[in-house]
Coordinates of N, CA and C in Angstrom, one line a residue:
G145 N -8.1 2.5 25.7 CA -8.9 1.4 25.1 C -9.7 1.9 23.9
M146 N -10.2 0.9 23.3 CA -11.1 1.2 22.1 C -12.5 1.4 22.5
S147 N -13.2 2.2 21.7 CA -14.6 2.4 21.8 C -15.3 1.2 21.1
V148 N -16.6 1.0 21.4 CA -17.3 -0.1 20.7 C -17.2 0.0 19.2
P149 N -17.4 1.2 18.6 CA -17.3 1.3 17.1 C -15.9 0.9 16.6
Q150 N -14.9 1.3 17.3 CA -13.5 1.0 16.9 C -13.2 -0.5 17.1
F151 N -13.7 -1.1 18.1 CA -13.6 -2.5 18.3 C -14.3 -3.3 17.3
A152 N -15.5 -2.9 16.9 CA -16.3 -3.6 15.9 C -15.6 -3.5 14.5
L153 N -15.0 -2.3 14.2 CA -14.3 -2.2 13.0 C -13.0 -3.0 13.0
F154 N -12.3 -3.1 14.1 CA -11.2 -4.0 14.2 C -11.5 -5.4 14.0
I155 N -12.6 -5.9 14.5 CA -13.1 -7.3 14.2 C -13.3 -7.4 12.7
R156 N -13.9 -6.4 12.1 CA -14.2 -6.5 10.6 C -12.9 -6.5 9.9
V157 N -11.9 -5.8 10.3 CA -10.6 -5.8 9.6 C -10.0 -7.2 9.7
L158 N -10.1 -7.8 10.9 CA -9.6 -9.2 11.1 C -10.3 -10.2 10.1
K159 N -11.6 -10.0 10.0 CA -12.4 -10.8 9.1 C -12.0 -10.6 7.6
E160 N -12.0 -9.3 7.2 CA -11.7 -9.0 5.8 C -10.3 -9.4 5.4
R161 N -9.3 -9.4 6.3 CA -7.9 -9.8 6.0 C -7.7 -11.3 6.3
R162 N -8.8 -12.0 6.6 CA -8.9 -13.5 6.7 C -8.0 -13.9 7.9
I163 N -7.9 -13.1 8.9 CA -7.2 -13.5 10.1 C -8.2 -14.4 10.9
I164 N -9.5 -14.0 10.9 CA -10.5 -14.9 11.4 C -11.5 -15.2 10.2
L165 N -12.2 -16.3 10.4 CA -13.0 -16.8 9.3 C -14.2 -15.9 9.0
K166 N -14.5 -15.8 7.7 CA -15.7 -15.1 7.3 C -17.0 -15.9 7.6
E167 N -16.8 -17.2 7.5 CA -18.0 -18.0 7.8 C -18.4 -18.0 9.2
G168 N -19.7 -18.1 9.5 CA -20.2 -18.1 10.9 C -19.9 -16.8 11.6
I169 N -20.1 -15.7 10.8 CA -19.8 -14.4 11.4 C -20.6 -14.0 12.6
T170 N -21.9 -14.5 12.6 CA -22.7 -14.2 13.7 C -22.1 -14.8 15.0
E171 N -21.6 -16.0 14.9 CA -21.0 -16.7 16.0 C -19.7 -16.0 16.4
V172 N -19.0 -15.4 15.5 CA -17.7 -14.7 15.8 C -18.1 -13.4 16.6
F173 N -19.1 -12.7 16.1 CA -19.4 -11.5 16.9 C -20.0 -11.8 18.2
T174 N -20.7 -13.0 18.3 CA -21.3 -13.4 19.6 C -20.1 -13.7 20.6
F175 N -19.1 -14.4 20.1 CA -17.9 -14.7 20.9 C -17.3 -13.4 21.4
F176 N -17.0 -12.4 20.5 CA -16.4 -11.2 21.0 C -17.3 -10.4 22.0
S177 N -18.6 -10.5 21.7 CA -19.4 -9.7 22.7 C -19.5 -10.4 24.0
R178 N -19.3 -11.7 24.1 CA -19.3 -12.4 25.4 C -18.0 -12.3 26.2
H179 N -16.9 -12.2 25.4 CA -15.6 -12.3 26.1 C -14.8 -11.0 26.2
F180 N -15.3 -9.9 25.6 CA -14.6 -8.7 25.6 C -15.5 -7.5 26.0
Y181 N -14.9 -6.4 26.5 CA -15.7 -5.2 26.8 C -14.7 -4.0 26.6
T182 N -15.3 -2.9 26.7 CA -14.5 -1.6 26.5 C -14.6 -0.9 27.9
D183 N -13.8 0.2 27.9 CA -13.8 1.0 29.1 C -15.2 1.6 29.5
K184 N -16.0 1.9 28.4 CA -17.3 2.5 28.7 C -18.4 1.5 28.5
A185 N -18.2 0.3 28.0 CA -19.3 -0.6 27.8 C -18.9 -2.0 28.4
A186 N -19.4 -2.3 29.6 CA -19.1 -3.6 30.2 C -19.9 -4.7 29.5
F187 N -21.0 -4.4 28.8 CA -21.7 -5.4 28.0 C -21.9 -4.9 26.6
I188 N -21.5 -5.7 25.6 CA -21.7 -5.3 24.2 C -22.5 -6.4 23.6
S189 N -23.6 -6.1 22.9 CA -24.4 -7.1 22.3 C -23.7 -7.4 20.9
A190 N -23.9 -8.7 20.5 CA -23.4 -9.2 19.3 C -24.0 -8.4 18.1
Q191 N -25.3 -8.1 18.2 CA -26.0 -7.3 17.2 C -25.4 -5.9 17.0
N192 N -25.1 -5.3 18.2 CA -24.5 -3.9 18.1 C -23.1 -4.0 17.5
L193 N -22.3 -5.0 17.8 CA -21.0 -5.1 17.2 C -21.1 -5.3 15.7
L194 N -22.0 -6.2 15.3 CA -22.1 -6.4 13.9 C -22.6 -5.2 13.2
K195 N -23.6 -4.5 13.7 CA -24.0 -3.2 13.1 C -22.9 -2.2 13.0
R196 N -22.2 -2.0 14.1 CA -21.1 -1.0 14.2 C -20.0 -1.4 13.2
S197 N -19.8 -2.7 12.9 CA -18.7 -3.1 12.0 C -19.0 -2.7 10.6
T198 N -20.3 -2.5 10.2 CA -20.6 -2.1 8.9 C -21.1 -0.7 8.7
D199 N -21.6 -0.1 9.8 CA -22.1 1.3 9.8 C -21.0 2.1 10.4
V200 N -20.0 2.5 9.6 CA -18.7 3.0 10.1 C -18.7 4.5 9.8
V201 N -18.3 5.2 10.8 CA -18.1 6.7 10.7 C -16.6 6.9 10.5
F202 N -16.3 7.8 9.6 CA -14.9 8.0 9.1 C -13.9 8.3 10.3
S203 N -14.4 9.0 11.3 CA -13.5 9.3 12.4 C -13.1 8.1 13.2
T204 N -14.0 7.0 13.1 CA -13.6 5.7 13.7 C -12.5 5.1 12.9
V205 N -12.6 5.2 11.6 CA -11.5 4.7 10.7 C -10.2 5.3 11.0
L206 N -10.2 6.6 11.2 CA -8.9 7.4 11.5 C -8.4 7.0 12.8
T207 N -9.2 6.8 13.8 CA -8.8 6.4 15.2 C -8.2 5.0 15.1
L208 N -8.9 4.1 14.4 CA -8.4 2.7 14.3 C -7.0 2.7 13.6
W209 N -6.9 3.5 12.5 CA -5.7 3.6 11.8 C -4.5 4.0 12.7
D210 N -4.8 5.0 13.6 CA -3.7 5.5 14.5 C -3.4 4.3 15.5
T211 N -4.4 3.6 15.9 CA -4.1 2.5 16.8 C -3.3 1.4 16.2
L212 N -3.6 1.0 14.9 CA -2.9 0.0 14.2 C -1.4 0.5 13.9
E213 N -1.3 1.8 13.6 CA 0.0 2.4 13.4 C 0.9 2.3 14.6
G214 N 0.2 2.6 15.8 CA 0.9 2.4 17.1 C 1.4 1.0 17.3
M215 N 0.5 0.0 16.9 CA 0.9 -1.4 17.1 C 2.1 -1.7 16.2
M216 N 2.1 -1.2 15.0 CA 3.2 -1.4 14.1 C 4.5 -0.8 14.6
N217 N 4.4 0.4 15.2 CA 5.5 1.1 15.7 C 6.1 0.3 16.9
W218 N 5.2 -0.3 17.7 CA 5.6 -1.1 18.8 C 6.4 -2.3 18.3
L219 N 5.9 -3.0 17.3 CA 6.6 -4.1 16.7 C 8.0 -3.7 16.2
D220 N 8.1 -2.5 15.6 CA 9.3 -2.0 15.1 C 10.3 -1.7 16.2
D221 N 9.8 -1.1 17.3 CA 10.7 -0.8 18.4 C 11.2 -2.1 19.1
K222 N 10.4 -3.1 19.1 CA 10.8 -4.4 19.8 C 11.6 -5.3 18.9
F223 N 11.3 -5.3 17.6 CA 11.9 -6.3 16.7 C 12.6 -5.7 15.4
H224 N 12.6 -4.3 15.4 CA 13.3 -3.7 14.3 C 12.9 -4.1 12.9
V225 N 11.6 -4.2 12.7 CA 10.9 -4.7 11.5 C 11.3 -3.8 10.3
C226 N 11.4 -2.5 10.5 CA 11.6 -1.6 9.3 C 12.9 -1.9 8.7
T227 N 13.9 -2.4 9.4 CA 15.2 -2.6 8.8 C 15.4 -4.0 8.2
Y228 N 14.3 -4.8 8.3 CA 14.4 -6.2 7.8 C 14.1 -6.2 6.3
Q229 N 14.9 -6.8 5.5 CA 14.7 -6.9 4.1 C 13.8 -8.1 3.8
R230 N 12.6 -7.9 3.2 CA 11.7 -8.9 2.9 C 11.9 -9.4 1.5
S231 N 11.8 -10.7 1.3 CA 12.0 -11.3 0.0 C 10.6 -11.3 -0.7
V232 N 10.6 -11.1 -2.0 CA 9.4 -11.1 -2.8 C 9.1 -12.3 -3.5

């Protein structure tokens, strides 16, 4: 599972890539803090998530990178994405 800092950065990536809305960001972090938890934190405050999403340690970036790369590898294993020719 993800640590709280990794989860917070993941939410920020979703926001920055416009997968979730940038507006109402306090409400977004409140939603995630109420409905999600990590292996080590059964309760996560919205304020802590928001703080951790902007106060980022580089080792957290590297760990999230590895997680996202693993997700892409899973997609490739299941759907052979790398062999698909994309149109520009």
